[in-house]
């Protein structure tokens, strides 16, 4: 398509890099806590976290025991995109998902969000849906980035990670390097759009800071990257973006001494849609291993 990039490519890249942390909502504990609401959640409900309404969905036997799997959607998506994956996983596990502030049916944020703020919201959600049970976080794209940033500071609770084409830890710098400031046309537009998103110009108002990968200990971690090089569709600079993305997936292996990288060969960015079986198997492996180590 002369003079422009296919909209699907732009959308995919925007979702891919829309990536990290959220909140700006103060408070470490749940507000307006209702003791009667402590019964296990079933289906879709809204809970109060730090004074904000957060949309949550849970399924699977709450009495099954073992780790609770928490699915984390990508940028521009919501928990509704994860319904099929959640249904499949809940046949063997307790599984929950939630809309972050500014996404889906949850409240919008009060202002700019950060990793620390997003962590507070996630902690409030985990308090409600998992209690004292160990947790496996399975995040796609932005959700994977948030999960990977959260886990090192919450080793007492997060006992496993599955990252589905997670936004790399240095994606802002990667984009700025792969598409130089001197670029023109569609590439320049894409560069400007994505760097703006990292500054917080996105629906979740997430201000995304690059940073090193910190260790979460020796928890089981599975990193799954896409196999179809959709980023290469960007004229001239696409191959650089693909190489940067691949390097970013390898970088996540530093999260744990027990991390592995695999490729969903027939998948684009939305691996849980294109090859759901790959994701289901990875989540079940990590959950079973986390249960044995608990």
Tab-separated table of C-alpha atoms in Angstrom:
chain	number	residue	atom	x	y	z
A	1	UNK	CA	0.000	0.000	0.000
A	2	UNK	CA	2.077	2.958	-1.255
A	3	UNK	CA	2.523	5.864	1.118
A	4	UNK	CA	1.065	4.161	4.142
A	5	UNK	CA	1.350	1.083	6.331
A	6	UNK	CA	-1.473	-1.401	6.545
A	7	UNK	CA	-3.709	-0.414	9.442
A	8	UNK	CA	-3.534	-3.930	10.860
A	9	UNK	CA	0.245	-3.677	11.133
A	10	UNK	CA	0.104	-0.295	12.835
A	11	UNK	CA	-2.568	-1.508	15.238
A	12	UNK	CA	-0.631	-4.640	16.048
A	13	UNK	CA	2.558	-2.726	16.735
A	14	UNK	CA	0.750	-0.124	18.812
A	15	UNK	CA	-0.791	-2.860	20.954
A	16	UNK	CA	2.520	-4.660	21.103
A	17	UNK	CA	4.480	-1.725	22.434
A	18	UNK	CA	1.709	-0.185	24.527
A	19	UNK	CA	3.444	-1.397	27.382
A	20	UNK	CA	4.080	-0.911	31.036
A	21	UNK	CA	2.720	-0.208	34.422
A	22	UNK	CA	-0.208	1.826	35.555
A	23	UNK	CA	-2.024	3.662	38.229
A	24	UNK	CA	-1.551	6.906	40.101
A	25	UNK	CA	-4.262	5.629	42.422
A	26	UNK	CA	-3.081	5.910	45.995
A	27	UNK	CA	-3.669	3.465	48.808
A	28	UNK	CA	-2.193	0.094	49.591
A	29	UNK	CA	-5.373	-1.552	50.842
A	30	UNK	CA	-8.841	-2.130	49.487
A	31	UNK	CA	-11.272	0.649	50.282
A	32	UNK	CA	-14.971	0.150	50.986
A	33	UNK	CA	-14.205	-3.474	51.849
A	34	UNK	CA	-17.298	-5.570	52.415
A	35	UNK	CA	-16.561	-8.725	54.449
A	36	UNK	CA	-19.540	-10.455	52.819
A	37	UNK	CA	-17.827	-10.056	49.461
A	38	UNK	CA	-15.022	-12.391	50.533
A	39	UNK	CA	-16.822	-15.396	49.032
A	40	UNK	CA	-15.020	-16.688	45.925
A	41	UNK	CA	-15.865	-14.681	42.841
A	42	UNK	CA	-17.708	-16.467	40.071
A	43	UNK	CA	-18.344	-14.877	36.712
A	44	UNK	CA	-17.853	-11.172	36.071
A	45	UNK	CA	-18.088	-8.688	38.948
A	46	UNK	CA	-16.827	-5.254	39.844
A	47	UNK	CA	-14.735	-4.844	42.969
A	48	UNK	CA	-13.387	-1.775	44.723
A	49	UNK	CA	-9.614	-1.342	44.735
A	50	UNK	CA	-8.090	1.845	46.134
A	51	UNK	CA	-11.420	3.575	45.650
A	52	UNK	CA	-11.737	2.602	41.997
A	53	UNK	CA	-14.113	0.141	40.345
A	54	UNK	CA	-12.225	-2.741	38.745
A	55	UNK	CA	-13.920	-5.264	36.471
A	56	UNK	CA	-12.930	-8.847	37.334
A	57	UNK	CA	-13.813	-12.269	35.946
A	58	UNK	CA	-13.164	-15.606	37.692
A	59	UNK	CA	-13.937	-19.187	36.717
A	60	UNK	CA	-12.919	-22.686	37.684
A	61	UNK	CA	-13.296	-24.529	40.972
A	62	UNK	CA	-12.281	-22.227	43.861
A	63	UNK	CA	-11.801	-25.270	46.108
A	64	UNK	CA	-9.437	-27.026	43.724
A	65	UNK	CA	-6.348	-25.726	45.468
A	66	UNK	CA	-3.055	-24.904	43.823
A	67	UNK	CA	-2.008	-21.622	42.215
A	68	UNK	CA	-4.555	-19.179	40.855
A	69	UNK	CA	-3.872	-18.231	37.228
A	70	UNK	CA	-4.382	-14.520	36.555
A	71	UNK	CA	-4.608	-13.485	32.899
A	72	UNK	CA	-3.483	-9.963	31.950
A	73	UNK	CA	-4.692	-8.452	28.682
A	74	UNK	CA	-2.672	-6.450	26.188
A	75	UNK	CA	-2.827	-2.734	25.492
A	76	UNK	CA	-6.057	-1.616	23.879
A	77	UNK	CA	-7.767	-4.855	24.882
A	78	UNK	CA	-9.751	-6.010	27.916
A	79	UNK	CA	-10.627	-9.200	29.728
A	80	UNK	CA	-13.315	-9.905	27.117
A	81	UNK	CA	-10.537	-10.810	24.673
A	82	UNK	CA	-9.371	-13.557	27.039
A	83	UNK	CA	-12.732	-15.311	27.500
A	84	UNK	CA	-11.925	-18.348	25.351
A	85	UNK	CA	-8.489	-18.830	26.899
A	86	UNK	CA	-9.895	-18.449	30.401
A	87	UNK	CA	-12.638	-20.970	29.713
A	88	UNK	CA	-10.159	-23.581	28.507
A	89	UNK	CA	-7.715	-23.050	31.353
A	90	UNK	CA	-10.464	-23.120	33.975
A	91	UNK	CA	-11.219	-26.749	33.169
A	92	UNK	CA	-8.154	-27.626	35.257
A	93	UNK	CA	-7.349	-24.454	37.186
A	94	UNK	CA	-8.848	-21.545	39.054
A	95	UNK	CA	-8.480	-18.651	36.576
A	96	UNK	CA	-9.212	-14.940	36.873
A	97	UNK	CA	-8.703	-11.885	34.689
A	98	UNK	CA	-9.325	-8.163	35.126
A	99	UNK	CA	-9.572	-4.897	33.234
A	100	UNK	CA	-6.859	-2.445	34.214
A	101	UNK	CA	-7.859	1.152	34.953
A	102	UNK	CA	-8.660	2.823	31.661
A	103	UNK	CA	-9.432	-0.493	29.970
A	104	UNK	CA	-12.612	-2.469	29.435
A	105	UNK	CA	-15.301	-1.898	32.058
A	106	UNK	CA	-13.015	-0.633	34.834
A	107	UNK	CA	-12.883	2.987	35.946
A	108	UNK	CA	-10.586	5.366	34.113
A	109	UNK	CA	-7.468	6.457	35.992
A	110	UNK	CA	-7.467	9.762	37.834
A	111	UNK	CA	-4.295	10.804	36.075
A	112	UNK	CA	-1.028	9.465	34.691
A	113	UNK	CA	-0.247	5.914	35.733
A	114	UNK	CA	3.045	4.199	36.593
A	115	UNK	CA	4.381	0.719	37.258
A	116	UNK	CA	4.069	1.317	40.986
A	117	UNK	CA	0.461	2.409	40.696
A	118	UNK	CA	-0.455	-0.504	38.468
A	119	UNK	CA	1.179	-2.781	41.003
A	120	UNK	CA	-1.084	-1.446	43.747
A	121	UNK	CA	-4.164	-2.151	41.670
A	122	UNK	CA	-2.901	-5.627	40.782
A	123	UNK	CA	-2.163	-6.338	44.445
A	124	UNK	CA	-5.701	-5.346	45.370
A	125	UNK	CA	-7.101	-7.629	42.688
A	126	UNK	CA	-4.933	-10.541	43.851
A	127	UNK	CA	-5.990	-9.977	47.468
A	128	UNK	CA	-9.578	-10.432	46.383
A	129	UNK	CA	-9.322	-13.254	43.851
A	130	UNK	CA	-6.440	-15.304	45.269
A	131	UNK	CA	-6.137	-14.467	48.942
A	132	UNK	CA	-3.142	-16.330	50.354
A	133	UNK	CA	-2.918	-18.748	47.414
A	134	UNK	CA	0.132	-18.657	45.132
A	135	UNK	CA	-0.377	-16.934	41.786
A	136	UNK	CA	0.758	-17.537	38.213
A	137	UNK	CA	0.583	-14.401	36.069
A	138	UNK	CA	0.021	-14.956	32.346
A	139	UNK	CA	0.265	-11.710	30.416
A	140	UNK	CA	-0.001	-10.766	26.764
A	141	UNK	CA	1.938	-7.818	25.331
A	142	UNK	CA	1.496	-4.897	27.761
A	143	UNK	CA	0.049	-7.324	30.296
A	144	UNK	CA	3.210	-9.395	30.059
A	145	UNK	CA	5.372	-6.346	30.637
A	146	UNK	CA	3.373	-5.388	33.734
A	147	UNK	CA	3.532	-8.954	35.060
A	148	UNK	CA	7.289	-9.089	34.520
A	149	UNK	CA	7.810	-5.784	36.338
A	150	UNK	CA	5.535	-6.826	39.209
A	151	UNK	CA	6.904	-10.304	39.940
A	152	UNK	CA	10.385	-9.391	41.299
A	153	UNK	CA	8.847	-7.302	44.088
A	154	UNK	CA	6.217	-9.908	44.969
A	155	UNK	CA	8.086	-13.188	45.179
A	156	UNK	CA	6.009	-14.190	48.196
A	157	UNK	CA	2.936	-14.382	45.981
A	158	UNK	CA	3.909	-14.729	42.302
A	159	UNK	CA	5.178	-18.281	41.776
A	160	UNK	CA	5.202	-18.437	37.987
A	161	UNK	CA	5.041	-16.336	34.819
A	162	UNK	CA	3.921	-16.892	31.239
A	163	UNK	CA	4.756	-14.010	28.908
A	164	UNK	CA	2.909	-14.048	25.590
A	165	UNK	CA	4.844	-11.833	23.170
A	166	UNK	CA	5.382	-9.418	26.043
A	167	UNK	CA	6.433	-5.862	25.267
A	168	UNK	CA	10.241	-5.800	25.636
A	169	UNK	CA	11.800	-4.064	28.654
A	170	UNK	CA	13.521	-1.383	26.539
A	171	UNK	CA	10.956	-0.945	23.789
A	172	UNK	CA	10.917	2.863	23.765
A	173	UNK	CA	14.654	2.971	23.181
A	174	UNK	CA	14.372	0.118	20.685
A	175	UNK	CA	11.832	2.037	18.594
A	176	UNK	CA	13.833	5.258	18.757
A	177	UNK	CA	16.914	3.371	17.554
A	178	UNK	CA	15.216	1.190	14.937
A	179	UNK	CA	13.381	4.141	13.380
A	180	UNK	CA	15.722	7.144	13.438
A	181	UNK	CA	14.528	10.686	14.010
A	182	UNK	CA	15.450	11.418	10.401
A	183	UNK	CA	12.826	8.960	9.126
A	184	UNK	CA	9.990	10.339	7.007
A	185	UNK	CA	6.554	9.203	5.915
A	186	UNK	CA	4.728	6.319	7.609
A	187	UNK	CA	7.805	5.267	9.593
A	188	UNK	CA	8.144	8.737	11.111
A	189	UNK	CA	4.455	8.728	11.995
A	190	UNK	CA	4.712	5.327	13.609
A	191	UNK	CA	7.770	6.397	15.592
A	192	UNK	CA	6.046	9.517	16.878
A	193	UNK	CA	2.835	7.651	17.776
A	194	UNK	CA	4.587	4.961	19.755
A	195	UNK	CA	6.946	7.272	21.622
A	196	UNK	CA	3.913	9.371	22.565
A	197	UNK	CA	2.199	6.262	23.917
A	198	UNK	CA	5.191	5.571	26.115
A	199	UNK	CA	4.866	9.087	27.506
A	200	UNK	CA	1.331	8.276	28.604
A	201	UNK	CA	-0.759	9.253	25.586
A	202	UNK	CA	-2.822	6.052	25.608
A	203	UNK	CA	-6.218	4.975	27.022
A	204	UNK	CA	-4.705	3.784	30.296
A	205	UNK	CA	-2.560	6.932	30.630
A	206	UNK	CA	0.418	4.689	31.272
A	207	UNK	CA	3.774	6.410	31.493
A	208	UNK	CA	6.151	3.675	30.401
A	209	UNK	CA	9.768	3.761	31.450
A	210	UNK	CA	12.381	1.436	30.009
A	211	UNK	CA	14.421	-0.436	32.578
A	212	UNK	CA	16.588	-3.473	33.289
A	213	UNK	CA	15.112	-6.906	33.856
A	214	UNK	CA	15.182	-7.758	37.557
A	215	UNK	CA	15.222	-11.287	38.906
A	216	UNK	CA	12.092	-12.877	40.340
A	217	UNK	CA	14.137	-15.760	41.755
A	218	UNK	CA	13.942	-19.272	40.376
A	219	UNK	CA	10.238	-19.372	39.619
A	220	UNK	CA	9.167	-21.131	36.398
A	221	UNK	CA	8.946	-18.649	33.532
A	222	UNK	CA	7.876	-19.350	29.958
A	223	UNK	CA	8.417	-16.661	27.324
A	224	UNK	CA	6.528	-17.237	24.061
A	225	UNK	CA	7.345	-15.084	21.033
A	226	UNK	CA	5.501	-14.739	17.729
A	227	UNK	CA	6.747	-16.666	14.712
A	228	UNK	CA	5.198	-14.643	11.893
A	229	UNK	CA	7.331	-11.510	11.359
A	230	UNK	CA	4.465	-9.026	11.164
A	231	UNK	CA	6.659	-6.100	12.225
A	232	UNK	CA	8.728	-6.572	9.084
A	233	UNK	CA	5.791	-5.186	7.072
A	234	UNK	CA	6.981	-1.694	7.968
A	235	UNK	CA	8.927	-0.476	4.939
A	236	UNK	CA	12.694	-0.138	5.410
A	237	UNK	CA	12.728	-0.285	9.211
A	238	UNK	CA	10.604	-3.387	9.812
A	239	UNK	CA	13.485	-5.886	9.966
A	240	UNK	CA	15.181	-3.762	12.644
A	241	UNK	CA	12.000	-3.780	14.719
A	242	UNK	CA	11.734	-7.559	14.395
A	243	UNK	CA	15.312	-8.014	15.567
A	244	UNK	CA	14.750	-5.663	18.493
A	245	UNK	CA	11.567	-7.508	19.460
A	246	UNK	CA	13.337	-10.864	19.356
A	247	UNK	CA	16.173	-9.522	21.491
A	248	UNK	CA	13.601	-8.181	23.932
A	249	UNK	CA	12.014	-11.601	24.306
A	250	UNK	CA	15.418	-13.111	25.105
A	251	UNK	CA	16.017	-10.354	27.652
A	252	UNK	CA	13.021	-11.544	29.687
A	253	UNK	CA	14.846	-14.818	30.356
A	254	UNK	CA	16.840	-12.939	33.006
A	255	UNK	CA	13.703	-12.968	35.153
A	256	UNK	CA	14.523	-16.415	36.495
A	257	UNK	CA	17.085	-19.167	36.641
A	258	UNK	CA	14.272	-21.397	35.389
A	259	UNK	CA	13.157	-19.516	32.283
A	260	UNK	CA	12.645	-20.851	28.771
A	261	UNK	CA	11.934	-19.217	25.417
A	262	UNK	CA	9.771	-20.767	22.720
A	263	UNK	CA	8.330	-19.596	19.403
A	264	UNK	CA	4.731	-19.918	18.259
A	265	UNK	CA	5.717	-20.515	14.651
A	266	UNK	CA	2.276	-19.930	13.100
A	267	UNK	CA	1.308	-16.941	15.206
A	268	UNK	CA	1.307	-13.191	14.946
A	269	UNK	CA	1.209	-10.974	18.020
A	270	UNK	CA	-1.993	-12.435	19.510
A	271	UNK	CA	-0.593	-15.872	20.241
A	272	UNK	CA	-3.497	-16.899	22.484
A	273	UNK	CA	-5.806	-16.404	19.468
A	274	UNK	CA	-3.604	-17.804	16.703
A	275	UNK	CA	-2.203	-20.771	18.637
A	276	UNK	CA	-4.151	-21.099	21.893
A	277	UNK	CA	-2.902	-24.627	22.471
A	278	UNK	CA	0.666	-23.350	22.814
A	279	UNK	CA	-0.418	-20.915	25.514
A	280	UNK	CA	-2.587	-23.437	27.356
A	281	UNK	CA	0.248	-25.946	27.518
A	282	UNK	CA	2.701	-23.317	28.762
A	283	UNK	CA	0.341	-22.071	31.476
A	284	UNK	CA	-0.428	-25.592	32.642
A	285	UNK	CA	3.274	-26.501	32.768
A	286	UNK	CA	4.118	-23.433	34.817
A	287	UNK	CA	1.111	-23.907	37.107
A	288	UNK	CA	1.945	-27.553	37.770
A	289	UNK	CA	5.554	-26.706	38.527
A	290	UNK	CA	4.541	-23.818	40.792
A	291	UNK	CA	2.175	-26.135	42.660
A	292	UNK	CA	4.965	-28.649	43.286
A	293	UNK	CA	7.262	-25.920	44.609
A	294	UNK	CA	4.645	-24.257	46.817
